[in-house]
């Protein structure tokens, strides 16, 4: 998000300071320039809606970036992507012109609410030392709740999020049959998948059809905030093959509960999941994002689960030990706000 910061100036007529906004529509018309034009953005011809559409719109994001004193976004990775044609959504040149004022600060999560040691929604609580036993009990409970065959030894792979193209749900569904069919490699065909979320109706229908096609092995359900806790605790792997992801929170929550994330190496996902070296890894990374690469990385993750259990458990433990709290993020926000308040306004 982009947030305007206001400055305080001494009020010669009273005791309260005057709030002087750095970003405001009225500010854009200063100096008699008719600077409302700075809000105007023109869509390229291929994105216009109808014959005669000149593509001109008021783009408040453009105006905010142009006039703000500092741009803060939700991860360093996304801050870098905003400067590219692929990630800048046609505002990349403007963002690059102000990159000196651009900072990415990774979001945090509520580590009190997302805590397997104390979470009252879990079948049993667990920590870094006894998570193997705890997660087995939580897996059996999750399987019973969503209609999967109860088997604590099988790999349970989960997805939670909006059912949209951005989240890569189409790639997940395209690969489901491959994941379900046993071809003798002792990996594929030995998997359960849980898909939870709301979103585009076409994707809702697809996940429900897959659950009917593979009963007891694939489950689909609408988003449930309480069930989400059980999903993290009961799953072994978390799928996030996003096409873009400014920050993302499920990959952090999953790691807190010992569910190893499989993520696209973009935005906040690559900032919050360590994929190499293997002795430091907390998850698996997909790059580039396509169906074949997705299958390759999923196979590697499942192979690690079955054939390198000590490596997999090390990834789980390191994820659970990672600090995803807001405490270090608050320090970064305070530092950037101090810089902004001490600098002269970008727009006068």
mmCIF file of C-alpha atoms in Angstrom:
data_model
loop_
_atom_site.group_PDB
_atom_site.id
_atom_site.type_symbol
_atom_site.label_atom_id
_atom_site.label_comp_id
_atom_site.label_asym_id
_atom_site.label_seq_id
_atom_site.Cartn_x
_atom_site.Cartn_y
_atom_site.Cartn_z
ATOM 1 C CA UNK A 1 0.000 0.000 0.000
ATOM 2 C CA UNK A 2 0.972 3.634 -0.377
ATOM 3 C CA UNK A 3 0.216 5.895 2.541
ATOM 4 C CA UNK A 4 0.573 9.706 2.668
ATOM 5 C CA UNK A 5 2.539 11.025 5.629
ATOM 6 C CA UNK A 6 1.618 14.389 7.128
ATOM 7 C CA UNK A 7 3.989 16.894 8.759
ATOM 8 C CA UNK A 8 3.380 19.217 11.665
ATOM 9 C CA UNK A 9 4.303 22.901 11.514
ATOM 10 C CA UNK A 10 4.190 25.428 14.360
ATOM 11 C CA UNK A 11 0.933 27.369 14.514
ATOM 12 C CA UNK A 12 1.683 31.041 15.250
ATOM 13 C CA UNK A 13 -1.952 31.619 16.290
ATOM 14 C CA UNK A 14 -2.369 28.851 18.814
ATOM 15 C CA UNK A 15 -0.893 25.989 20.746
ATOM 16 C CA UNK A 16 -1.851 23.164 18.376
ATOM 17 C CA UNK A 17 0.373 22.520 15.378
ATOM 18 C CA UNK A 18 -0.918 22.790 11.823
ATOM 19 C CA UNK A 19 -1.085 19.515 9.893
ATOM 20 C CA UNK A 20 0.427 20.079 6.467
ATOM 21 C CA UNK A 21 -0.397 17.183 4.093
ATOM 22 C CA UNK A 22 2.208 16.205 1.538
ATOM 23 C CA UNK A 23 -0.299 14.403 -0.634
ATOM 24 C CA UNK A 24 -3.644 16.018 -1.384
ATOM 25 C CA UNK A 25 -5.657 16.765 -4.498
ATOM 26 C CA UNK A 26 -5.579 20.464 -3.738
ATOM 27 C CA UNK A 27 -1.790 20.377 -3.700
ATOM 28 C CA UNK A 28 -1.696 19.332 -7.350
ATOM 29 C CA UNK A 29 -2.989 22.657 -8.612
ATOM 30 C CA UNK A 30 -0.281 24.807 -7.017
ATOM 31 C CA UNK A 31 1.722 27.377 -8.964
ATOM 32 C CA UNK A 32 -1.132 27.831 -11.413
ATOM 33 C CA UNK A 33 -0.003 24.812 -13.417
ATOM 34 C CA UNK A 34 -3.320 22.993 -13.389
ATOM 35 C CA UNK A 35 -1.418 20.028 -12.007
ATOM 36 C CA UNK A 36 -4.470 17.776 -11.954
ATOM 37 C CA UNK A 37 -2.828 16.486 -15.126
ATOM 38 C CA UNK A 38 -0.396 14.607 -12.904
ATOM 39 C CA UNK A 39 -3.254 12.287 -11.958
ATOM 40 C CA UNK A 40 -4.019 11.454 -15.579
ATOM 41 C CA UNK A 41 -2.919 8.070 -16.847
ATOM 42 C CA UNK A 42 -3.482 6.794 -20.380
ATOM 43 C CA UNK A 43 -4.021 3.083 -20.931
ATOM 44 C CA UNK A 44 -2.262 1.647 -23.988
ATOM 45 C CA UNK A 45 -4.539 0.896 -26.971
ATOM 46 C CA UNK A 46 -4.675 -2.864 -26.348
ATOM 47 C CA UNK A 47 -6.183 -2.317 -22.875
ATOM 48 C CA UNK A 48 -8.932 0.113 -23.884
ATOM 49 C CA UNK A 49 -12.543 -0.968 -23.567
ATOM 50 C CA UNK A 50 -14.367 0.286 -26.662
ATOM 51 C CA UNK A 51 -14.009 2.154 -29.939
ATOM 52 C CA UNK A 52 -13.370 5.810 -29.232
ATOM 53 C CA UNK A 53 -11.956 5.133 -25.749
ATOM 54 C CA UNK A 54 -8.913 7.437 -25.486
ATOM 55 C CA UNK A 55 -7.599 5.515 -22.470
ATOM 56 C CA UNK A 56 -7.410 8.588 -20.230
ATOM 57 C CA UNK A 57 -8.310 8.022 -16.577
ATOM 58 C CA UNK A 58 -7.527 9.559 -13.226
ATOM 59 C CA UNK A 59 -5.004 7.261 -11.556
ATOM 60 C CA UNK A 60 -4.805 8.021 -7.839
ATOM 61 C CA UNK A 61 -1.888 5.636 -7.391
ATOM 62 C CA UNK A 62 0.092 7.571 -9.969
ATOM 63 C CA UNK A 63 -0.711 10.836 -8.206
ATOM 64 C CA UNK A 64 0.234 9.383 -4.821
ATOM 65 C CA UNK A 65 3.576 8.044 -6.059
ATOM 66 C CA UNK A 66 4.337 11.300 -7.840
ATOM 67 C CA UNK A 67 3.669 13.558 -4.855
ATOM 68 C CA UNK A 68 4.526 11.453 -1.811
ATOM 69 C CA UNK A 69 7.638 11.913 0.288
ATOM 70 C CA UNK A 70 8.368 8.219 0.679
ATOM 71 C CA UNK A 71 7.002 4.977 -0.800
ATOM 72 C CA UNK A 72 6.724 2.044 1.582
ATOM 73 C CA UNK A 73 5.593 -1.335 0.325
ATOM 74 C CA UNK A 74 5.244 -4.715 1.984
ATOM 75 C CA UNK A 75 8.483 -6.473 1.034
ATOM 76 C CA UNK A 76 11.888 -5.703 -0.401
ATOM 77 C CA UNK A 77 11.219 -8.178 -3.192
ATOM 78 C CA UNK A 78 8.045 -6.404 -4.256
ATOM 79 C CA UNK A 79 9.771 -3.016 -4.050
ATOM 80 C CA UNK A 80 12.251 -4.299 -6.632
ATOM 81 C CA UNK A 81 9.488 -5.745 -8.831
ATOM 82 C CA UNK A 82 7.587 -2.435 -8.843
ATOM 83 C CA UNK A 83 10.468 -0.968 -10.851
ATOM 84 C CA UNK A 84 10.125 -3.531 -13.637
ATOM 85 C CA UNK A 85 7.731 -3.562 -16.615
ATOM 86 C CA UNK A 86 6.437 -6.955 -15.456
ATOM 87 C CA UNK A 87 5.680 -5.841 -11.895
ATOM 88 C CA UNK A 88 5.101 -2.118 -12.246
ATOM 89 C CA UNK A 89 1.698 -2.312 -13.973
ATOM 90 C CA UNK A 90 2.692 0.509 -16.348
ATOM 91 C CA UNK A 91 3.909 2.742 -13.502
ATOM 92 C CA UNK A 92 7.412 1.263 -13.379
ATOM 93 C CA UNK A 93 9.086 4.307 -14.973
ATOM 94 C CA UNK A 94 7.511 6.584 -12.365
ATOM 95 C CA UNK A 95 8.536 4.255 -9.542
ATOM 96 C CA UNK A 96 12.107 4.120 -10.875
ATOM 97 C CA UNK A 97 12.216 7.913 -10.914
ATOM 98 C CA UNK A 98 11.556 7.871 -7.152
ATOM 99 C CA UNK A 99 13.444 4.728 -6.175
ATOM 100 C CA UNK A 100 15.627 6.739 -3.772
ATOM 101 C CA UNK A 101 12.468 7.153 -1.653
ATOM 102 C CA UNK A 102 11.286 3.532 -2.094
ATOM 103 C CA UNK A 103 11.587 0.946 0.682
ATOM 104 C CA UNK A 104 10.144 -2.526 1.141
ATOM 105 C CA UNK A 105 9.406 -3.740 4.670
ATOM 106 C CA UNK A 106 8.186 -7.312 5.003
ATOM 107 C CA UNK A 107 4.875 -7.663 6.828
ATOM 108 C CA UNK A 108 4.692 -9.541 10.082
ATOM 109 C CA UNK A 109 1.988 -11.777 11.545
ATOM 110 C CA UNK A 110 0.300 -11.946 14.936
ATOM 111 C CA UNK A 111 2.558 -14.535 16.551
ATOM 112 C CA UNK A 112 0.263 -14.769 19.572
ATOM 113 C CA UNK A 113 -2.705 -15.796 17.433
ATOM 114 C CA UNK A 114 -0.618 -18.024 15.151
ATOM 115 C CA UNK A 115 1.130 -20.146 17.749
ATOM 116 C CA UNK A 116 0.944 -23.963 17.760
ATOM 117 C CA UNK A 117 2.165 -23.987 21.363
ATOM 118 C CA UNK A 118 -1.004 -22.318 22.651
ATOM 119 C CA UNK A 119 -3.554 -22.456 19.780
ATOM 120 C CA UNK A 120 -6.852 -23.636 21.287
ATOM 121 C CA UNK A 121 -8.187 -24.606 17.827
ATOM 122 C CA UNK A 122 -5.729 -27.490 17.458
ATOM 123 C CA UNK A 123 -6.283 -31.116 18.410
ATOM 124 C CA UNK A 124 -3.050 -30.936 20.419
ATOM 125 C CA UNK A 125 -0.471 -28.220 20.945
ATOM 126 C CA UNK A 126 3.169 -28.711 20.068
ATOM 127 C CA UNK A 127 6.501 -26.915 19.727
ATOM 128 C CA UNK A 128 9.866 -27.286 17.988
ATOM 129 C CA UNK A 129 10.848 -30.289 20.088
ATOM 130 C CA UNK A 130 7.688 -32.429 19.857
ATOM 131 C CA UNK A 131 6.174 -31.236 16.570
ATOM 132 C CA UNK A 132 6.355 -34.672 14.939
ATOM 133 C CA UNK A 133 3.894 -36.185 17.403
ATOM 134 C CA UNK A 134 1.774 -33.033 17.525
ATOM 135 C CA UNK A 135 1.435 -32.696 13.780
ATOM 136 C CA UNK A 136 0.515 -36.381 13.374
ATOM 137 C CA UNK A 137 -2.417 -35.909 15.760
ATOM 138 C CA UNK A 138 -3.440 -32.684 14.029
ATOM 139 C CA UNK A 139 -3.229 -34.367 10.610
ATOM 140 C CA UNK A 140 -5.590 -37.151 11.647
ATOM 141 C CA UNK A 141 -8.018 -34.560 13.023
ATOM 142 C CA UNK A 142 -7.844 -32.481 9.836
ATOM 143 C CA UNK A 143 -8.362 -35.537 7.611
ATOM 144 C CA UNK A 144 -11.475 -36.485 9.549
ATOM 145 C CA UNK A 145 -12.914 -32.967 9.329
ATOM 146 C CA UNK A 146 -12.502 -32.561 5.562
ATOM 147 C CA UNK A 147 -13.239 -36.128 4.434
ATOM 148 C CA UNK A 148 -9.736 -37.356 3.596
ATOM 149 C CA UNK A 149 -8.669 -40.913 4.369
ATOM 150 C CA UNK A 150 -7.100 -40.969 7.819
ATOM 151 C CA UNK A 151 -3.434 -41.806 7.426
ATOM 152 C CA UNK A 152 -0.804 -39.966 9.450
ATOM 153 C CA UNK A 153 2.034 -41.279 7.269
ATOM 154 C CA UNK A 154 0.874 -39.910 3.914
ATOM 155 C CA UNK A 155 2.042 -36.493 2.689
ATOM 156 C CA UNK A 156 -0.742 -33.932 3.065
ATOM 157 C CA UNK A 157 -0.361 -30.914 0.776
ATOM 158 C CA UNK A 158 -2.581 -27.868 1.306
ATOM 159 C CA UNK A 159 -3.568 -24.595 -0.317
ATOM 160 C CA UNK A 160 -5.420 -21.717 1.341
ATOM 161 C CA UNK A 161 -6.144 -18.439 -0.393
ATOM 162 C CA UNK A 162 -8.248 -16.646 -2.954
ATOM 163 C CA UNK A 163 -9.180 -18.839 -5.897
ATOM 164 C CA UNK A 164 -7.791 -16.573 -8.616
ATOM 165 C CA UNK A 165 -5.208 -16.740 -11.371
ATOM 166 C CA UNK A 166 -2.876 -14.566 -9.293
ATOM 167 C CA UNK A 167 -2.617 -17.308 -6.674
ATOM 168 C CA UNK A 168 -1.795 -19.988 -9.264
ATOM 169 C CA UNK A 169 -4.812 -22.154 -8.460
ATOM 170 C CA UNK A 170 -5.064 -23.061 -12.147
ATOM 171 C CA UNK A 171 -1.527 -24.496 -12.082
ATOM 172 C CA UNK A 172 -2.324 -26.460 -8.923
ATOM 173 C CA UNK A 173 -5.472 -27.968 -10.442
ATOM 174 C CA UNK A 174 -3.765 -28.719 -13.749
ATOM 175 C CA UNK A 175 -1.187 -30.836 -11.897
ATOM 176 C CA UNK A 176 -3.603 -32.631 -9.561
ATOM 177 C CA UNK A 177 -4.088 -35.712 -11.719
ATOM 178 C CA UNK A 178 -0.310 -36.047 -12.089
ATOM 179 C CA UNK A 179 0.028 -35.815 -8.318
ATOM 180 C CA UNK A 180 -2.670 -38.434 -7.705
ATOM 181 C CA UNK A 181 -1.569 -41.108 -10.193
ATOM 182 C CA UNK A 182 0.842 -43.757 -8.914
ATOM 183 C CA UNK A 183 3.526 -44.376 -11.562
ATOM 184 C CA UNK A 184 5.740 -46.543 -9.377
ATOM 185 C CA UNK A 185 8.109 -43.829 -8.161
ATOM 186 C CA UNK A 186 6.742 -44.080 -4.590
ATOM 187 C CA UNK A 187 6.076 -40.339 -4.578
ATOM 188 C CA UNK A 188 3.218 -39.388 -6.896
ATOM 189 C CA UNK A 189 0.070 -41.288 -6.038
ATOM 190 C CA UNK A 190 1.016 -41.179 -2.361
ATOM 191 C CA UNK A 191 -0.336 -37.703 -1.668
ATOM 192 C CA UNK A 192 -3.426 -36.038 -0.258
ATOM 193 C CA UNK A 193 -4.416 -32.489 -1.243
ATOM 194 C CA UNK A 194 -6.652 -30.021 0.595
ATOM 195 C CA UNK A 195 -7.787 -26.885 -1.264
ATOM 196 C CA UNK A 196 -9.495 -24.185 0.806
ATOM 197 C CA UNK A 197 -10.662 -20.794 -0.384
ATOM 198 C CA UNK A 198 -13.243 -18.551 -1.998
ATOM 199 C CA UNK A 199 -12.945 -16.778 -5.323
ATOM 200 C CA UNK A 200 -13.756 -17.024 -9.000
ATOM 201 C CA UNK A 201 -16.646 -19.408 -9.632
ATOM 202 C CA UNK A 202 -14.783 -21.257 -12.382
ATOM 203 C CA UNK A 203 -12.033 -22.196 -9.920
ATOM 204 C CA UNK A 204 -14.544 -23.069 -7.194
ATOM 205 C CA UNK A 205 -16.176 -25.526 -9.592
ATOM 206 C CA UNK A 206 -12.808 -26.954 -10.619
ATOM 207 C CA UNK A 207 -11.633 -27.746 -7.085
ATOM 208 C CA UNK A 208 -15.036 -29.254 -6.212
ATOM 209 C CA UNK A 209 -14.903 -31.428 -9.336
ATOM 210 C CA UNK A 210 -11.390 -32.590 -8.437
ATOM 211 C CA UNK A 211 -12.573 -33.530 -4.960
ATOM 212 C CA UNK A 212 -15.361 -35.629 -6.533
ATOM 213 C CA UNK A 213 -12.898 -37.199 -8.985
ATOM 214 C CA UNK A 214 -10.493 -38.213 -6.185
ATOM 215 C CA UNK A 215 -12.674 -38.884 -3.108
ATOM 216 C CA UNK A 216 -10.758 -39.372 0.110
ATOM 217 C CA UNK A 217 -7.581 -38.081 -1.527
ATOM 218 C CA UNK A 218 -8.520 -34.543 -2.607
ATOM 219 C CA UNK A 219 -10.727 -32.295 -0.474
ATOM 220 C CA UNK A 220 -12.128 -28.853 -1.246
ATOM 221 C CA UNK A 221 -13.900 -26.434 1.067
ATOM 222 C CA UNK A 222 -14.729 -22.721 1.360
ATOM 223 C CA UNK A 223 -12.451 -20.533 3.426
ATOM 224 C CA UNK A 224 -12.958 -20.971 7.160
ATOM 225 C CA UNK A 225 -10.787 -18.846 9.475
ATOM 226 C CA UNK A 226 -10.885 -21.420 12.259
ATOM 227 C CA UNK A 227 -10.202 -24.355 9.955
ATOM 228 C CA UNK A 228 -7.203 -22.427 8.606
ATOM 229 C CA UNK A 229 -5.389 -23.028 11.904
ATOM 230 C CA UNK A 230 -6.065 -26.762 11.657
ATOM 231 C CA UNK A 231 -4.938 -26.751 8.019
ATOM 232 C CA UNK A 232 -1.505 -25.358 8.878
ATOM 233 C CA UNK A 233 -1.078 -27.746 11.789
ATOM 234 C CA UNK A 234 -2.235 -30.844 9.911
ATOM 235 C CA UNK A 235 -0.494 -30.294 6.573
ATOM 236 C CA UNK A 236 3.069 -31.177 5.665
ATOM 237 C CA UNK A 237 3.438 -28.854 2.653
ATOM 238 C CA UNK A 238 1.815 -25.525 1.757
ATOM 239 C CA UNK A 239 1.296 -24.524 -1.890
ATOM 240 C CA UNK A 240 1.753 -20.885 -2.956
ATOM 241 C CA UNK A 241 2.592 -20.811 -6.694
ATOM 242 C CA UNK A 242 1.568 -17.145 -6.996
ATOM 243 C CA UNK A 243 2.113 -15.209 -10.213
ATOM 244 C CA UNK A 244 2.904 -12.185 -8.069
ATOM 245 C CA UNK A 245 2.726 -11.703 -4.324
ATOM 246 C CA UNK A 246 3.532 -8.333 -2.714
ATOM 247 C CA UNK A 247 3.979 -10.010 0.657
ATOM 248 C CA UNK A 248 1.834 -13.031 1.447
ATOM 249 C CA UNK A 249 0.959 -14.256 4.927
ATOM 250 C CA UNK A 250 0.062 -17.977 4.609
ATOM 251 C CA UNK A 251 3.694 -18.931 3.990
ATOM 252 C CA UNK A 252 4.635 -17.336 7.324
ATOM 253 C CA UNK A 253 1.755 -18.888 9.248
ATOM 254 C CA UNK A 254 2.525 -22.263 7.663
ATOM 255 C CA UNK A 255 6.147 -22.131 8.791
ATOM 256 C CA UNK A 256 5.048 -21.268 12.344
ATOM 257 C CA UNK A 257 3.095 -24.551 12.355
ATOM 258 C CA UNK A 258 5.773 -26.700 10.713
ATOM 259 C CA UNK A 259 4.149 -26.849 7.264
ATOM 260 C CA UNK A 260 6.869 -26.431 4.640
ATOM 261 C CA UNK A 261 5.954 -23.896 1.917
ATOM 262 C CA UNK A 262 6.359 -24.421 -1.832
ATOM 263 C CA UNK A 263 6.405 -20.884 -3.245
ATOM 264 C CA UNK A 264 7.103 -18.926 -6.370
ATOM 265 C CA UNK A 265 10.298 -16.935 -5.848
ATOM 266 C CA UNK A 266 8.641 -13.538 -6.179
ATOM 267 C CA UNK A 267 7.796 -10.564 -3.987
ATOM 268 C CA UNK A 268 7.474 -11.279 -0.294
ATOM 269 C CA UNK A 269 7.559 -15.041 -0.828
ATOM 270 C CA UNK A 270 11.263 -15.051 -1.673
ATOM 271 C CA UNK A 271 11.903 -12.709 1.276
ATOM 272 C CA UNK A 272 10.213 -14.983 3.827
ATOM 273 C CA UNK A 273 11.107 -18.491 2.613
ATOM 274 C CA UNK A 274 14.725 -19.683 2.504
ATOM 275 C CA UNK A 275 15.250 -22.234 -0.271
ATOM 276 C CA UNK A 276 19.035 -22.610 -0.268
ATOM 277 C CA UNK A 277 21.455 -23.769 0.926
ATOM 278 C CA UNK A 278 19.600 -26.900 1.945
ATOM 279 C CA UNK A 279 21.045 -26.851 5.479
ATOM 280 C CA UNK A 280 19.391 -23.444 6.025
ATOM 281 C CA UNK A 281 16.254 -23.956 3.925
ATOM 282 C CA UNK A 282 12.722 -23.530 5.266
ATOM 283 C CA UNK A 283 10.913 -24.261 1.993
ATOM 284 C CA UNK A 284 11.044 -24.927 -1.738
ATOM 285 C CA UNK A 285 11.128 -22.340 -4.539
ATOM 286 C CA UNK A 286 9.630 -22.298 -8.042
ATOM 287 C CA UNK A 287 11.275 -20.209 -10.763
ATOM 288 C CA UNK A 288 10.173 -19.696 -13.447
ATOM 289 C CA UNK A 289 6.522 -20.386 -12.738
ATOM 290 C CA UNK A 290 5.081 -22.865 -15.216
ATOM 291 C CA UNK A 291 3.421 -26.252 -15.007
ATOM 292 C CA UNK A 292 6.575 -28.303 -15.600
ATOM 293 C CA UNK A 293 8.645 -26.373 -13.058
ATOM 294 C CA UNK A 294 5.802 -26.572 -10.547
ATOM 295 C CA UNK A 295 5.698 -30.366 -10.904
ATOM 296 C CA UNK A 296 9.486 -30.597 -10.651
ATOM 297 C CA UNK A 297 9.585 -28.650 -7.373
ATOM 298 C CA UNK A 298 6.575 -30.461 -5.917
ATOM 299 C CA UNK A 299 8.221 -33.782 -6.723
ATOM 300 C CA UNK A 300 11.436 -32.650 -5.010
ATOM 301 C CA UNK A 301 9.483 -31.580 -1.921
ATOM 302 C CA UNK A 302 7.536 -34.855 -1.725
ATOM 303 C CA UNK A 303 10.695 -36.877 -2.356
ATOM 304 C CA UNK A 304 12.364 -35.050 0.523
ATOM 305 C CA UNK A 305 9.371 -35.776 2.758
ATOM 306 C CA UNK A 306 9.474 -39.516 2.015
ATOM 307 C CA UNK A 307 13.139 -40.255 1.403
ATOM 308 C CA UNK A 308 15.031 -37.615 3.389
ATOM 309 C CA UNK A 309 12.951 -37.248 6.559
ATOM 310 C CA UNK A 310 15.775 -35.728 8.606
ATOM 311 C CA UNK A 311 16.265 -32.987 5.984
ATOM 312 C CA UNK A 312 12.518 -32.335 5.850
ATOM 313 C CA UNK A 313 12.188 -32.186 9.626
ATOM 314 C CA UNK A 314 15.097 -29.733 9.750
ATOM 315 C CA UNK A 315 13.198 -27.457 7.371
ATOM 316 C CA UNK A 316 10.115 -27.709 9.559
ATOM 317 C CA UNK A 317 12.067 -26.894 12.712
ATOM 318 C CA UNK A 318 13.848 -23.882 11.194
ATOM 319 C CA UNK A 319 10.540 -22.506 9.919
ATOM 320 C CA UNK A 320 8.990 -22.807 13.371
ATOM 321 C CA UNK A 321 11.952 -20.976 14.897
ATOM 322 C CA UNK A 322 11.828 -18.042 12.434
ATOM 323 C CA UNK A 323 10.745 -14.688 13.881
ATOM 324 C CA UNK A 324 7.771 -13.459 11.837
ATOM 325 C CA UNK A 325 6.594 -11.003 14.507
ATOM 326 C CA UNK A 326 5.992 -7.309 13.886
ATOM 327 C CA UNK A 327 8.719 -6.228 16.332
ATOM 328 C CA UNK A 328 11.618 -5.804 13.849
ATOM 329 C CA UNK A 329 9.230 -4.395 11.228
ATOM 330 C CA UNK A 330 8.064 -1.652 13.575
ATOM 331 C CA UNK A 331 11.658 -0.481 13.959
ATOM 332 C CA UNK A 332 11.960 -0.180 10.177
ATOM 333 C CA UNK A 333 8.711 1.775 9.887
ATOM 334 C CA UNK A 334 9.769 4.159 12.656
ATOM 335 C CA UNK A 335 13.115 4.746 10.952
ATOM 336 C CA UNK A 336 11.476 5.552 7.614
ATOM 337 C CA UNK A 337 8.881 7.822 9.222
ATOM 338 C CA UNK A 338 11.665 9.696 11.065
ATOM 339 C CA UNK A 339 13.526 10.200 7.782
ATOM 340 C CA UNK A 340 10.360 11.481 6.144
ATOM 341 C CA UNK A 341 9.562 13.931 8.914
ATOM 342 C CA UNK A 342 13.119 15.291 8.892
ATOM 343 C CA UNK A 343 13.389 15.703 5.102
ATOM 344 C CA UNK A 344 11.875 18.649 3.241
ATOM 345 C CA UNK A 345 8.580 17.851 1.484
ATOM 346 C CA UNK A 346 8.904 16.374 -1.996
ATOM 347 C CA UNK A 347 6.048 18.642 -3.136
ATOM 348 C CA UNK A 348 5.719 22.193 -1.794
#
